[in-house]
């Protein structure tokens, strides 16, 4: 599929392509929007349209829209843990869950390796979107991060995470939506299993809601104090929240979305079920229309009032979301216009969508090339190894800024995979077992790329803006010509 994205500057490139441009909420690596209760809305293109299907994903606070012109795979948002980012020995020891029996209190086993084995000295350079880690943390480069700054983030946090000597401790403040907090913590525990002994001691606050809350305008001026560091799934150009991969990479049990590792291969197969030239001529959007006002405009682009293609999500919830498999949606993510997606104007969505579909039908080879680039991006840059590597580097860079020695809070609880998974049942237990890292990695993480130089960042954003303007010029010319013919 070819992606169609609304005209927004994202604040983060993507680990999905963790994304960053500038101008609307963006969620790193977020399978979450795909997993939320959605509304499905297709639109018919102009006559004789070639096959197209369209989907929108929340990478940019849920306003990425995609058109399925080509053979691209879906990006979901959950990853399988293979335990290493390189080939592993066939006899590599594994460490499955050690659950207590006979109603014994579950404890954390101490036989899991406390340090990583001898690692390969070679490593690959991380994808370019890792450079946005430097951008997210730049607000504290000069001041560092103090205990007081972290405490100021507690007001909106769902939990405090402390890592000391490779062990995780959590202090919960309030419940999150569904089990976002639980699976976020589960993902961090798997990171500790993947790279045992390699993460420094650290302390952070985490908010599990969608909207960013640390506004930039509240921390401007010569007398402004540094912002409180707060981790969350989304950020935009008006906020300073630190973007972190969302919970759904390890599964979204409430909507029956599996962990990403196995799902990635399933989506690739699902995308291959229908060849590009055989796809139906529709633009297709999937997402939650209540997230942002502009999404309601998408609802106006339905085929007819009688045929709105809206999925009954209350019914789907009762049926376990059996009709909501991501491999059947064939959506994808990518953050470079005309390379991975097609930008859509937010102030004339329906008209812009019609042109996007028509352009793809008139330029099938170019449209297919965009889809193939997006597919490659998903399969290579967004594999689970890179999700863990992104987490690893983000937490390492963050820890370097701490001006104090982290200590275990008196009210914190030690967490490990056993204390989380062994007490679970049903889909929650299934997804945790499926995404369990079985062994430490025998390869070092990918090499962190350097920060953007100011001129590099400026050129990058200008290239994206110019590509979007080019699409708008084509669209204006198309409709001007069409109006003249009428």
mmCIF file of N, CA and C in Angstrom, residues 308-370:
data_model
loop_
_atom_site.group_PDB
_atom_site.id
_atom_site.type_symbol
_atom_site.label_atom_id
_atom_site.label_comp_id
_atom_site.label_asym_id
_atom_site.label_seq_id
_atom_site.Cartn_x
_atom_site.Cartn_y
_atom_site.Cartn_z
ATOM 1 N N UNK A 308 -21.254 3.163 4.939
ATOM 2 C CA UNK A 308 -20.194 3.912 5.603
ATOM 3 C C UNK A 308 -19.001 3.044 5.976
ATOM 4 N N UNK A 309 -19.146 1.741 5.801
ATOM 5 C CA UNK A 309 -18.035 0.840 6.082
ATOM 6 C C UNK A 309 -17.479 1.048 7.490
ATOM 7 N N UNK A 310 -18.357 1.264 8.434
ATOM 8 C CA UNK A 310 -17.944 1.466 9.817
ATOM 9 C C UNK A 310 -18.060 0.155 10.574
ATOM 10 N N UNK A 311 -17.001 -0.267 11.171
ATOM 11 C CA UNK A 311 -17.021 -1.524 11.901
ATOM 12 C C UNK A 311 -17.706 -1.363 13.255
ATOM 13 N N UNK A 312 -18.525 -2.343 13.604
ATOM 14 C CA UNK A 312 -19.223 -2.332 14.885
ATOM 15 C C UNK A 312 -18.248 -2.800 15.960
ATOM 16 N N UNK A 313 -17.634 -1.837 16.647
ATOM 17 C CA UNK A 313 -16.576 -2.200 17.585
ATOM 18 C C UNK A 313 -17.101 -2.756 18.893
ATOM 19 N N UNK A 314 -18.348 -2.445 19.212
ATOM 20 C CA UNK A 314 -18.929 -3.077 20.391
ATOM 21 C C UNK A 314 -19.122 -4.565 20.132
ATOM 22 N N UNK A 315 -19.604 -4.879 18.928
ATOM 23 C CA UNK A 315 -19.757 -6.279 18.552
ATOM 24 C C UNK A 315 -18.400 -6.963 18.452
ATOM 25 N N UNK A 316 -17.424 -6.267 17.845
ATOM 26 C CA UNK A 316 -16.090 -6.845 17.724
ATOM 27 C C UNK A 316 -15.475 -7.143 19.085
ATOM 28 N N UNK A 317 -15.728 -6.270 20.047
ATOM 29 C CA UNK A 317 -15.209 -6.493 21.389
ATOM 30 C C UNK A 317 -15.767 -7.793 21.978
ATOM 31 N N UNK A 318 -17.058 -8.026 21.757
ATOM 32 C CA UNK A 318 -17.679 -9.242 22.277
ATOM 33 C C UNK A 318 -17.160 -10.485 21.562
ATOM 34 N N UNK A 319 -16.768 -10.316 20.305
ATOM 35 C CA UNK A 319 -16.280 -11.447 19.508
ATOM 36 C C UNK A 319 -14.763 -11.586 19.557
ATOM 37 N N UNK A 320 -14.123 -10.797 20.398
ATOM 38 C CA UNK A 320 -12.668 -10.901 20.537
ATOM 39 C C UNK A 320 -11.896 -10.294 19.396
ATOM 40 N N UNK A 321 -12.475 -9.316 18.695
ATOM 41 C CA UNK A 321 -11.806 -8.626 17.590
ATOM 42 C C UNK A 321 -11.266 -9.595 16.540
ATOM 43 N N UNK A 322 -12.079 -10.602 16.211
ATOM 44 C CA UNK A 322 -11.640 -11.599 15.239
ATOM 45 C C UNK A 322 -11.522 -11.022 13.836
ATOM 46 N N UNK A 323 -12.218 -9.906 13.563
ATOM 47 C CA UNK A 323 -12.169 -9.301 12.235
ATOM 48 C C UNK A 323 -11.195 -8.131 12.173
ATOM 49 N N UNK A 324 -10.324 -8.045 13.161
ATOM 50 C CA UNK A 324 -9.438 -6.878 13.237
ATOM 51 C C UNK A 324 -7.964 -7.248 13.164
ATOM 52 N N UNK A 325 -7.656 -8.358 12.529
ATOM 53 C CA UNK A 325 -6.256 -8.765 12.427
ATOM 54 C C UNK A 325 -5.480 -7.772 11.576
ATOM 55 N N UNK A 326 -4.320 -7.392 12.061
ATOM 56 C CA UNK A 326 -3.521 -6.411 11.323
ATOM 57 C C UNK A 326 -3.046 -6.949 9.999
ATOM 58 N N UNK A 327 -2.823 -8.271 9.915
ATOM 59 C CA UNK A 327 -2.367 -8.830 8.650
ATOM 60 C C UNK A 327 -3.430 -8.698 7.572
ATOM 61 N N UNK A 328 -4.690 -8.458 7.976
ATOM 62 C CA UNK A 328 -5.760 -8.271 7.008
ATOM 63 C C UNK A 328 -5.940 -6.802 6.641
ATOM 64 N N UNK A 329 -5.274 -5.916 7.350
ATOM 65 C CA UNK A 329 -5.456 -4.488 7.108
ATOM 66 C C UNK A 329 -4.456 -3.946 6.100
ATOM 67 N N UNK A 330 -3.271 -4.552 6.053
ATOM 68 C CA UNK A 330 -2.244 -4.106 5.118
ATOM 69 C C UNK A 330 -1.984 -2.621 5.219
ATOM 70 N N UNK A 331 -1.711 -2.163 6.391
ATOM 71 C CA UNK A 331 -1.335 -0.770 6.581
ATOM 72 C C UNK A 331 0.166 -0.687 6.751
ATOM 73 N N UNK A 332 0.712 0.495 6.677
ATOM 74 C CA UNK A 332 2.147 0.620 6.880
ATOM 75 C C UNK A 332 2.471 1.995 7.394
ATOM 76 N N UNK A 333 3.721 2.158 7.836
ATOM 77 C CA UNK A 333 4.194 3.459 8.295
ATOM 78 C C UNK A 333 5.464 3.861 7.600
ATOM 79 N N UNK A 334 5.690 5.165 7.567
ATOM 80 C CA UNK A 334 6.901 5.709 6.995
ATOM 81 C C UNK A 334 6.770 7.205 7.050
ATOM 82 N N UNK A 335 7.873 7.888 7.197
ATOM 83 C CA UNK A 335 7.763 9.297 7.479
ATOM 84 C C UNK A 335 8.385 10.231 6.460
ATOM 85 N N UNK A 336 8.679 9.766 5.280
ATOM 86 C CA UNK A 336 9.255 10.647 4.264
ATOM 87 C C UNK A 336 8.269 10.770 3.110
ATOM 88 N N UNK A 337 7.703 11.958 2.883
ATOM 89 C CA UNK A 337 6.717 12.121 1.814
ATOM 90 C C UNK A 337 7.303 11.799 0.449
ATOM 91 N N UNK A 338 6.494 11.154 -0.374
ATOM 92 C CA UNK A 338 6.850 10.710 -1.719
ATOM 93 C C UNK A 338 7.880 9.593 -1.717
ATOM 94 N N UNK A 339 8.309 9.184 -0.551
ATOM 95 C CA UNK A 339 9.176 8.015 -0.451
ATOM 96 C C UNK A 339 8.440 6.868 0.223
ATOM 97 N N UNK A 340 7.732 7.171 1.328
ATOM 98 C CA UNK A 340 6.982 6.150 2.040
ATOM 99 C C UNK A 340 5.487 6.424 2.107
ATOM 100 N N UNK A 341 5.078 7.652 1.874
ATOM 101 C CA UNK A 341 3.663 7.982 1.990
ATOM 102 C C UNK A 341 3.313 9.176 1.127
ATOM 103 N N UNK A 342 2.012 9.420 1.016
ATOM 104 C CA UNK A 342 1.501 10.545 0.234
ATOM 105 C C UNK A 342 0.808 11.506 1.199
ATOM 106 N N UNK A 343 1.221 12.769 1.234
ATOM 107 C CA UNK A 343 0.634 13.722 2.181
ATOM 108 C C UNK A 343 -0.773 14.157 1.768
ATOM 109 N N UNK A 344 -1.648 14.332 2.749
ATOM 110 C CA UNK A 344 -3.026 14.746 2.528
ATOM 111 C C UNK A 344 -3.275 16.064 3.257
ATOM 112 N N UNK A 345 -3.920 16.999 2.595
ATOM 113 C CA UNK A 345 -4.220 18.293 3.206
ATOM 114 C C UNK A 345 -5.282 18.122 4.291
ATOM 115 N N UNK A 346 -5.035 18.650 5.477
ATOM 116 C CA UNK A 346 -6.010 18.491 6.553
ATOM 117 C C UNK A 346 -7.237 19.375 6.397
ATOM 118 N N UNK A 347 -7.139 20.418 5.584
ATOM 119 C CA UNK A 347 -8.270 21.339 5.456
ATOM 120 C C UNK A 347 -9.162 21.027 4.265
ATOM 121 N N UNK A 348 -8.834 19.998 3.493
ATOM 122 C CA UNK A 348 -9.692 19.542 2.392
ATOM 123 C C UNK A 348 -9.454 18.051 2.184
ATOM 124 N N UNK A 349 -9.734 17.300 3.218
ATOM 125 C CA UNK A 349 -9.359 15.890 3.263
ATOM 126 C C UNK A 349 -9.970 15.080 2.125
ATOM 127 N N UNK A 350 -11.279 15.169 1.938
ATOM 128 C CA UNK A 350 -11.937 14.322 0.948
ATOM 129 C C UNK A 350 -11.433 14.601 -0.469
ATOM 130 N N UNK A 351 -11.319 15.873 -0.788
ATOM 131 C CA UNK A 351 -10.844 16.256 -2.112
ATOM 132 C C UNK A 351 -9.400 15.832 -2.322
ATOM 133 N N UNK A 352 -8.612 15.982 -1.288
ATOM 134 C CA UNK A 352 -7.202 15.602 -1.360
ATOM 135 C C UNK A 352 -7.052 14.097 -1.505
ATOM 136 N N UNK A 353 -7.910 13.347 -0.828
ATOM 137 C CA UNK A 353 -7.883 11.890 -0.942
ATOM 138 C C UNK A 353 -8.224 11.441 -2.363
ATOM 139 N N UNK A 354 -9.213 12.090 -2.954
ATOM 140 C CA UNK A 354 -9.604 11.722 -4.316
ATOM 141 C C UNK A 354 -8.433 11.912 -5.278
ATOM 142 N N UNK A 355 -7.719 13.016 -5.116
ATOM 143 C CA UNK A 355 -6.569 13.244 -5.990
ATOM 144 C C UNK A 355 -5.477 12.214 -5.726
ATOM 145 N N UNK A 356 -5.270 11.892 -4.473
ATOM 146 C CA UNK A 356 -4.217 10.926 -4.140
ATOM 147 C C UNK A 356 -4.479 9.578 -4.805
ATOM 148 N N UNK A 357 -5.712 9.108 -4.739
ATOM 149 C CA UNK A 357 -6.066 7.838 -5.368
ATOM 150 C C UNK A 357 -5.913 7.932 -6.886
ATOM 151 N N UNK A 358 -6.384 9.045 -7.433
ATOM 152 C CA UNK A 358 -6.285 9.216 -8.879
ATOM 153 C C UNK A 358 -4.830 9.263 -9.329
ATOM 154 N N UNK A 359 -3.985 9.952 -8.568
ATOM 155 C CA UNK A 359 -2.560 10.011 -8.932
ATOM 156 C C UNK A 359 -1.959 8.610 -8.953
ATOM 157 N N UNK A 360 -2.298 7.821 -7.952
ATOM 158 C CA UNK A 360 -1.767 6.464 -7.910
ATOM 159 C C UNK A 360 -2.235 5.621 -9.074
ATOM 160 N N UNK A 361 -3.490 5.836 -9.487
ATOM 161 C CA UNK A 361 -4.004 5.087 -10.627
ATOM 162 C C UNK A 361 -3.354 5.510 -11.941
ATOM 163 N N UNK A 362 -2.993 6.790 -12.025
ATOM 164 C CA UNK A 362 -2.357 7.304 -13.240
ATOM 165 C C UNK A 362 -0.858 7.039 -13.281
ATOM 166 N N UNK A 363 -0.258 6.792 -12.121
ATOM 167 C CA UNK A 363 1.188 6.549 -12.044
ATOM 168 C C UNK A 363 1.450 5.271 -11.248
ATOM 169 N N UNK A 364 0.991 4.133 -11.772
ATOM 170 C CA UNK A 364 1.069 2.886 -11.010
ATOM 171 C C UNK A 364 2.488 2.471 -10.634
ATOM 172 N N UNK A 365 3.435 2.699 -11.513
ATOM 173 C CA UNK A 365 4.805 2.272 -11.211
ATOM 174 C C UNK A 365 5.429 3.125 -10.108
ATOM 175 N N UNK A 366 5.174 4.427 -10.161
ATOM 176 C CA UNK A 366 5.687 5.299 -9.108
ATOM 177 C C UNK A 366 5.013 4.985 -7.769
ATOM 178 N N UNK A 367 3.711 4.721 -7.837
ATOM 179 C CA UNK A 367 2.993 4.381 -6.610
ATOM 180 C C UNK A 367 3.511 3.085 -6.020
ATOM 181 N N UNK A 368 3.761 2.121 -6.866
ATOM 182 C CA UNK A 368 4.271 0.843 -6.384
ATOM 183 C C UNK A 368 5.660 1.004 -5.782
ATOM 184 N N UNK A 369 6.468 1.862 -6.362
ATOM 185 C CA UNK A 369 7.815 2.092 -5.828
ATOM 186 C C UNK A 369 7.743 2.668 -4.418
ATOM 187 N N UNK A 370 6.770 3.566 -4.193
ATOM 188 C CA UNK A 370 6.601 4.123 -2.848
ATOM 189 C C UNK A 370 6.231 3.019 -1.874
#
